[in-house]
Short mmCIF file of C-alpha atoms in Angstrom, two decimals:
data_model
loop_
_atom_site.label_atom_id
_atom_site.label_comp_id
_atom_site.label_asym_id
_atom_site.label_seq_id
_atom_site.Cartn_x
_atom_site.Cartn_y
_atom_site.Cartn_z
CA UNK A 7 3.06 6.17 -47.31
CA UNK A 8 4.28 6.42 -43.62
CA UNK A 9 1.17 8.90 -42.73
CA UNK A 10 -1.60 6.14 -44.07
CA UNK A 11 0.18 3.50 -42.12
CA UNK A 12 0.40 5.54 -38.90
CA UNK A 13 -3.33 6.22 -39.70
CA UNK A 14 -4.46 2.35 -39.93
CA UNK A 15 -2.37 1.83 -36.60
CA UNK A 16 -4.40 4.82 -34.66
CA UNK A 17 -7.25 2.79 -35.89
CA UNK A 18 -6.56 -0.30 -34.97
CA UNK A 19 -5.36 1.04 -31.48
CA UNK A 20 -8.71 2.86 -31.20
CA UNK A 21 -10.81 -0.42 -32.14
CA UNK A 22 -8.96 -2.48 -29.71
CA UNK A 23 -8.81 0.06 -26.72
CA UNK A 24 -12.87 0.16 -27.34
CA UNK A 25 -13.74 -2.91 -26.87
CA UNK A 26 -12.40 -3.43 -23.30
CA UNK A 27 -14.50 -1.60 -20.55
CA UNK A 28 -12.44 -0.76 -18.03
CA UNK A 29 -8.50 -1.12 -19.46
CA UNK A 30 -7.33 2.21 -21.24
CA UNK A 31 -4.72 1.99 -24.09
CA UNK A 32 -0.94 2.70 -23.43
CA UNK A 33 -0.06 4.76 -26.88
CA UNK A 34 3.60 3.67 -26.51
CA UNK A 35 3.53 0.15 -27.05
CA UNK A 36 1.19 -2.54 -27.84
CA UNK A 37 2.24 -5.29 -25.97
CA UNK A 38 2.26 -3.72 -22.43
CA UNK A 39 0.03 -5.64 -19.76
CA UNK A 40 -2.53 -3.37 -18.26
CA UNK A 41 -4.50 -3.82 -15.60
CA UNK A 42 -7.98 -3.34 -15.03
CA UNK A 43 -8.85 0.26 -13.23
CA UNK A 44 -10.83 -0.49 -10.17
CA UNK A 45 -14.74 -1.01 -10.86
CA UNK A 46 -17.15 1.00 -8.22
CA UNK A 47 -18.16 3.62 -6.16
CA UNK A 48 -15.75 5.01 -3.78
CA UNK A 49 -17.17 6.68 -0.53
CA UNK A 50 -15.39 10.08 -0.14
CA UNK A 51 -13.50 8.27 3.24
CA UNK A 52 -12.11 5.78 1.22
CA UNK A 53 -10.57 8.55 -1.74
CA UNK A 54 -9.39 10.16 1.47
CA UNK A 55 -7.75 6.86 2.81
CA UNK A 56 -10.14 6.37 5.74
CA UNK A 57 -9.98 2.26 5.86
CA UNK A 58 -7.72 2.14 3.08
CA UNK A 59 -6.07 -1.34 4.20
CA UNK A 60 -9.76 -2.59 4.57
CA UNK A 61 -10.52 -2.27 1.12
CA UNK A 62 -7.48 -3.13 -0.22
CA UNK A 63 -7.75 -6.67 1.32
CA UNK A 64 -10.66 -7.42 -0.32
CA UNK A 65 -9.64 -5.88 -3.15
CA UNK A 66 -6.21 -6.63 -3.71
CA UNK A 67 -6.42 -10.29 -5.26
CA UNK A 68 -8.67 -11.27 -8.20
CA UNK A 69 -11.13 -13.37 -7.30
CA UNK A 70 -9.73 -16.92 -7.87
CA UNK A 71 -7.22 -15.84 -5.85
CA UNK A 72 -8.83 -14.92 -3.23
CA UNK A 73 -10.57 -18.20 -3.35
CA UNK A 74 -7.48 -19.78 -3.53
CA UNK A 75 -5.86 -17.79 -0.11
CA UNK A 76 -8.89 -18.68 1.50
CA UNK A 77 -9.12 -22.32 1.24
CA UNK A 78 -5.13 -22.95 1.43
CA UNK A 79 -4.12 -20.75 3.97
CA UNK A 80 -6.89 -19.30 5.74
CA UNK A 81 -6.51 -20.83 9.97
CA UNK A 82 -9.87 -22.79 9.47
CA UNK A 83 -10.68 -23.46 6.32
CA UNK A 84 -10.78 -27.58 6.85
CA UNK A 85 -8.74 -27.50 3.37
CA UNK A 86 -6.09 -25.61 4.83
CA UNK A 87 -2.70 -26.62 3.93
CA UNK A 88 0.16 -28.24 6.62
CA UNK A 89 3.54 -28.31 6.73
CA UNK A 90 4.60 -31.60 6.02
CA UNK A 91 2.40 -32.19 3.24
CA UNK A 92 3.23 -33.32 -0.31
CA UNK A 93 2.20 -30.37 -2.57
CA UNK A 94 2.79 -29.49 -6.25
CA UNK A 95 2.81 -25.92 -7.71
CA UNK A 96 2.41 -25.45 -10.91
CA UNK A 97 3.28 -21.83 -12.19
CA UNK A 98 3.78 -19.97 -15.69
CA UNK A 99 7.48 -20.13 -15.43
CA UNK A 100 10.17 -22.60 -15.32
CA UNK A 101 9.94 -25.10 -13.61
CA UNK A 102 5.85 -25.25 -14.57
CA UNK A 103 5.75 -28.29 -12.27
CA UNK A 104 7.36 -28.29 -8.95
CA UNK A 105 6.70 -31.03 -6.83
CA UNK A 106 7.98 -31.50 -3.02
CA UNK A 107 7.49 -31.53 0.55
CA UNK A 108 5.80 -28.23 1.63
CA UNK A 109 7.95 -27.42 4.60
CA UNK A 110 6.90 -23.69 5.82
CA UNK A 111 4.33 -21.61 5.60
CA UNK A 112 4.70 -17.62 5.91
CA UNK A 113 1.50 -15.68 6.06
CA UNK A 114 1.95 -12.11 5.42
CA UNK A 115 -1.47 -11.13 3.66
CA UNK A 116 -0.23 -10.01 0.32
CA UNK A 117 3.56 -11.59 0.58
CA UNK A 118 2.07 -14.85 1.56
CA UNK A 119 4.49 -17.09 0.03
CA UNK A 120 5.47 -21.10 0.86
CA UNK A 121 8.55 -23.48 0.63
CA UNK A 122 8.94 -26.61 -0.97
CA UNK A 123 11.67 -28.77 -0.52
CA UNK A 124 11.92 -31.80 -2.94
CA UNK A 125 15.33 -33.81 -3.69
CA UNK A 126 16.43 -33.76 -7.81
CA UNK A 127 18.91 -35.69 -9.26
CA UNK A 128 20.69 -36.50 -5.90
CA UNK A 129 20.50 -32.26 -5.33
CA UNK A 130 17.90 -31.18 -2.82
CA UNK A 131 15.87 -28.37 -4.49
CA UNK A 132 13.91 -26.12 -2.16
CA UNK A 133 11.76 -22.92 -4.06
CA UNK A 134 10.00 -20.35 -2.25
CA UNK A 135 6.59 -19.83 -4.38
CA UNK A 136 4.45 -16.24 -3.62
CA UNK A 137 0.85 -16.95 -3.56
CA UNK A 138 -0.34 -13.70 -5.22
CA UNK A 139 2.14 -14.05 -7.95
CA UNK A 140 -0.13 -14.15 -10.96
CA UNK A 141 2.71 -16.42 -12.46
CA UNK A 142 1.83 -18.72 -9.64
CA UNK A 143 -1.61 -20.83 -11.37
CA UNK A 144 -2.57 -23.67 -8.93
CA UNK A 145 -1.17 -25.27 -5.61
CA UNK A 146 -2.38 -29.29 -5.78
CA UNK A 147 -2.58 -30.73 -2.20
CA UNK A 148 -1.07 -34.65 -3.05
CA UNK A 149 -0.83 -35.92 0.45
CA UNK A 150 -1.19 -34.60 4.12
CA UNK A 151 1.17 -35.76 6.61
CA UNK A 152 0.58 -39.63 7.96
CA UNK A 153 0.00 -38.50 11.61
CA UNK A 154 -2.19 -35.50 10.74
CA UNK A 155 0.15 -32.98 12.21
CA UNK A 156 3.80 -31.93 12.12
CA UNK A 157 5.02 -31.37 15.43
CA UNK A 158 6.22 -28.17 14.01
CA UNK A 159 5.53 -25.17 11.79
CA UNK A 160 8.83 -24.84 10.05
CA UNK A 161 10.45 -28.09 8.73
CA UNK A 162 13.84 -26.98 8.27
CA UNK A 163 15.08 -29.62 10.11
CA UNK A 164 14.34 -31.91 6.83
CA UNK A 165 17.46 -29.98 5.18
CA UNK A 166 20.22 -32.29 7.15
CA UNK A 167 17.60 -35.28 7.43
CA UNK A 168 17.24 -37.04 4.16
CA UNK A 169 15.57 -40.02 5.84
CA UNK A 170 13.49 -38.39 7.54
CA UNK A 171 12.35 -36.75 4.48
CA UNK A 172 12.07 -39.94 2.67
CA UNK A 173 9.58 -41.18 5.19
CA UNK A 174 7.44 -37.85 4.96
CA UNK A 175 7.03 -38.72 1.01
CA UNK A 176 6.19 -42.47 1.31
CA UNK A 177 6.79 -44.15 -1.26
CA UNK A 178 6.39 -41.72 -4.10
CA UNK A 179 8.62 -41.07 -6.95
CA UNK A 180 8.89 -37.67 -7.63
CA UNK A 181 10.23 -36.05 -10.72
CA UNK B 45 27.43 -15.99 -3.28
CA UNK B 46 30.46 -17.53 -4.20
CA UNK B 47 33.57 -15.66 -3.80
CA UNK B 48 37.39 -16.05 -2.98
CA UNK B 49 38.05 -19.24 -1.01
CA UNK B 50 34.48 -20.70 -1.60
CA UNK B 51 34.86 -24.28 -3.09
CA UNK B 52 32.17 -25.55 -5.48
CA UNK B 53 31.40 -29.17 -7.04
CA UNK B 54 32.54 -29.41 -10.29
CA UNK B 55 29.34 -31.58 -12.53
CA UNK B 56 30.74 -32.09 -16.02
CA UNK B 57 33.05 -34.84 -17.25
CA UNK B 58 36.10 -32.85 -17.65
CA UNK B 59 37.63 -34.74 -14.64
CA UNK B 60 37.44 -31.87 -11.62
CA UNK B 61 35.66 -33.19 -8.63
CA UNK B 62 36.32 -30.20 -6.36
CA UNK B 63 36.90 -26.79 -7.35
CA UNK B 64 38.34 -23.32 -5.38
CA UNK B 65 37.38 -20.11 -6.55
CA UNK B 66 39.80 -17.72 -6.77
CA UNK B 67 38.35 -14.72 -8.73
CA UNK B 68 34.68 -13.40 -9.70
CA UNK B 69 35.25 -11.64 -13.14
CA UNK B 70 32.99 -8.95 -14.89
CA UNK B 71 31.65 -7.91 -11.34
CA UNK B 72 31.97 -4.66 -10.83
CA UNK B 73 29.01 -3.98 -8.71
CA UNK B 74 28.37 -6.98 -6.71
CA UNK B 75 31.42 -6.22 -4.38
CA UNK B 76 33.28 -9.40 -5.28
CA UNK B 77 30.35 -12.12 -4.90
CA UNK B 78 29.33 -14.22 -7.90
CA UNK B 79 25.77 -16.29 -8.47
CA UNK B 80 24.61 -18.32 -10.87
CA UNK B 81 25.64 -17.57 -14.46
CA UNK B 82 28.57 -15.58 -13.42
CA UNK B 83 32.10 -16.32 -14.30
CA UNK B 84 34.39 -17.17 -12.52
CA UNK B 85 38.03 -18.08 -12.31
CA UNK B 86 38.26 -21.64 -10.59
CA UNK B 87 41.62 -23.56 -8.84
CA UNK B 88 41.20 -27.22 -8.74
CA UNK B 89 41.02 -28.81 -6.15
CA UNK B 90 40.34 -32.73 -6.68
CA UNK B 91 40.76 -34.11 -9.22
CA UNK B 92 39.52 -37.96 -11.19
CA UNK B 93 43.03 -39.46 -11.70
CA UNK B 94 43.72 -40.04 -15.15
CA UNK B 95 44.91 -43.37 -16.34
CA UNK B 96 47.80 -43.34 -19.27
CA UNK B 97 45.31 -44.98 -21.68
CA UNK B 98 43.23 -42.22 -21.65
CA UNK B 99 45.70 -39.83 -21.74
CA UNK B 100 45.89 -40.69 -25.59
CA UNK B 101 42.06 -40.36 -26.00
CA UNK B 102 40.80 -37.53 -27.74
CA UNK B 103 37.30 -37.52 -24.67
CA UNK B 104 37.31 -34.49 -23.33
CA UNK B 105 39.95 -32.16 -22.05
CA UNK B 106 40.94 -33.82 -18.84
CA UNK B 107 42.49 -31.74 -15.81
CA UNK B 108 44.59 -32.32 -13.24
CA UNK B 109 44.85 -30.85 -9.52
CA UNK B 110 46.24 -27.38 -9.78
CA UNK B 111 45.36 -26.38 -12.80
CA UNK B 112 43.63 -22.87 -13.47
CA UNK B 113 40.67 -22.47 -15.15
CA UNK B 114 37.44 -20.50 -15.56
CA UNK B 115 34.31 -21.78 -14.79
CA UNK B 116 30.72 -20.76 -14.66
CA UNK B 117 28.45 -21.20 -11.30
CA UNK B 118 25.44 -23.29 -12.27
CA UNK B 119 24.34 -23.92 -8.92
CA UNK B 120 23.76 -22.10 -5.16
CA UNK B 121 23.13 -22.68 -1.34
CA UNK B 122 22.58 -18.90 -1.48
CA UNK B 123 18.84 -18.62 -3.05
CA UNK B 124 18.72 -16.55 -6.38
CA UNK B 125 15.60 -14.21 -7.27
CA UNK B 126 13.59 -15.03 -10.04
CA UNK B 127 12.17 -12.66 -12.13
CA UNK B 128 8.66 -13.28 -11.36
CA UNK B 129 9.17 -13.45 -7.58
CA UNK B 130 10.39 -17.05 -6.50
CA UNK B 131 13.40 -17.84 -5.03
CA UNK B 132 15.15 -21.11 -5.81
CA UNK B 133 18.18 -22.87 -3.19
CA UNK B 134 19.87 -25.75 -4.07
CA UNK B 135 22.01 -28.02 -1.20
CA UNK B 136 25.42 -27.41 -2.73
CA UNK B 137 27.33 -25.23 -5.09
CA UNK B 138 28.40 -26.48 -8.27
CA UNK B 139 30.23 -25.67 -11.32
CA UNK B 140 31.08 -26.35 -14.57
CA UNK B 141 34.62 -25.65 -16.21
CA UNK B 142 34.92 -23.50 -19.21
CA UNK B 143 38.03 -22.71 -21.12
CA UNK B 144 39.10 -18.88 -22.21
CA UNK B 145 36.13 -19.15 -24.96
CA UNK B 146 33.44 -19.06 -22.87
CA UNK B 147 32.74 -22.98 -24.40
CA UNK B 148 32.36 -26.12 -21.83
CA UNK B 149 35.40 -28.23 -21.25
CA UNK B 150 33.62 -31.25 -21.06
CA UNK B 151 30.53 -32.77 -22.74
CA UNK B 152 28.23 -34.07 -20.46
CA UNK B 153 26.38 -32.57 -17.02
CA UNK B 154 25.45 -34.99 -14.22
CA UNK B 155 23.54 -33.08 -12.61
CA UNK B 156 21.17 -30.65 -12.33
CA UNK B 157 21.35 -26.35 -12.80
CA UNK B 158 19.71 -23.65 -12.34
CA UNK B 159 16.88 -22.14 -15.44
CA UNK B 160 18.61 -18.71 -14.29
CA UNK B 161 21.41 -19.66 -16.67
CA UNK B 162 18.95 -19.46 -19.71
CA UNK B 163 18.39 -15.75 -18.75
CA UNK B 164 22.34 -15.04 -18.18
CA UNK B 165 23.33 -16.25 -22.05
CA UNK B 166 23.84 -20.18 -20.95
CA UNK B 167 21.52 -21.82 -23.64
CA UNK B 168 24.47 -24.65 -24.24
CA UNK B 169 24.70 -25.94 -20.73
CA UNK B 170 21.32 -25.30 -19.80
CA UNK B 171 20.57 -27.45 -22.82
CA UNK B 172 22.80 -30.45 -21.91
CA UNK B 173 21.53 -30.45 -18.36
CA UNK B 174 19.86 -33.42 -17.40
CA UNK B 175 17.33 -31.41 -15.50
CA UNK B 176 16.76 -27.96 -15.20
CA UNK B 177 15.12 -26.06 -12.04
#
């Protein structure tokens, strides 16, 4: 009784494993996220490590990603984001929906990540959201800063200025 | 990081405004420091004053200034790691009272807590929070 049952689950491992190119199955458990084994030639230099950080930067990210990175925080796209702007991030976790000021910016290739302050329920809320994250699904630019440009890169100074904060949104209402 | 000395706003309707705390329990490796969804054991500080006529009501359990209690932290200044990578800071620290049980002393939150207190066993307060982040 057991043996036939282990038998139709070896088969139905075997049929799913098959029809995915480049993901192997993990015998152990069949819920487990795999990734994708990297597609392509490698030159010999490269399985040696020659230009290792090369390829990994264009390798790293999936692609949307990538697109993403290079639109938002790349030094000239002309869609780049500010500090100072009015930004919502919308991610797989709680809180799906985060809505705020975007008040710094910290570009470290992989560990890019940004800060968005926003004021809830009298509380101000600020969440530090990692760009590569694959929780992370979509940063919507709502509004750039009324002059164009902060006069700085980091806004912390917005932690012990509500007002000034309040002018930075405008008049929206955010939730 | 909340720990001995740090005071913390209390959010429920049990009648604390201001709370001390005074011991972080169950933390054996976390020399001393609690974070959101710990436990904690909480002095108050301030307290709403409490007319005689509701004295007789049957409300909530209301406390007074002094009185001992446990509470559990809902809220940080000190950002907390999220599972998937974010990191989430409130302005203030806040609180909510708790008696030996592990059940809320009052019934209502005004205010709004952390979503780490799902993951920590918190599913009642988390669920009477006006707004979760």
């Amino acid at each position: 009784m057991t043996s036939s049952l282990f038998r139709v689950c070896a088969r139905f491992m075997a049929t799913a494993s098959t029809s995915v190119e480049t993901t192997m199955s993990y015998p152990f458990s069949k819920t487990a996220l795999i990734p994708p084994m990297p597609v392509g030639e490698f030159s010999p230099g490269l399985i040696q490590g020659k230009g290792l950080m090369q390829h990994l930067r264009k390798t790293l990210f999936t692609p949307e990603k990538h697109q993403m990175i290079q639109t938002l925080f790349s030094r000239r796209s002309p869609k780049q984001l500010v500090p100072g702007s009015i930004v919502t991030v919308i991610s797989d976790q709680a809180p799906t929906l985060f809505t705020g000021v975007l008040i710094a910016i910290r570009r470290r290739g992989p560990d890019t990540s940004i800060r968005v302050r926003n004021i809830l329920q009298r509380t101000g809320v600020e969440m530090q959201f990692f760009v590569n994250s694959p929780t992370l699904k979509e940063i919507k630019l709502l509004k750039t800063p009324s002059k164009g440009r902060m006069r700085r890169a980091k806004l912390y100074y917005l932690r012990d200025a509500p007002d000034k904060m309040s002018s930075l949104a405008g008049s929206k209402s955010l939730n | 990081m909340i720990g001995l000395k740090s005071t913390l706003n209390c959010i429920d309707n049990s009648g604390a405004l201001v709370v001390e705390c005074v011991n972080v329990l169950k933390n054996k490796v976390n020399n001393g420091w609690g974070s959101v969804g710990d436990e904690i054991v909480v002095v108050v500080q301030r307290a709403r004053p409490i007319s005689a006529a509701s004295q007789a009501s049957v409300n909530a359990v209301k406390v007074r200034r002094g009185d001992v209690r446990r509470a559990v932290i809902v809220r940080t200044r000190k950002q907390v790691r999220r599972p998937d990578g974010t990191f989430v800071r409130f302005d203030d620290n806040a609180a909510v009272l708790l008696n030996n049980k592990k059940e809320m002393l009052g019934t209502r939150i005004g205010g709004i807590v952390s979503a780490d207190l799902r993951l920590k066993g918190w599913g009642k307060i988390v669920s009477l929070a006006p707004r979760v982040v």
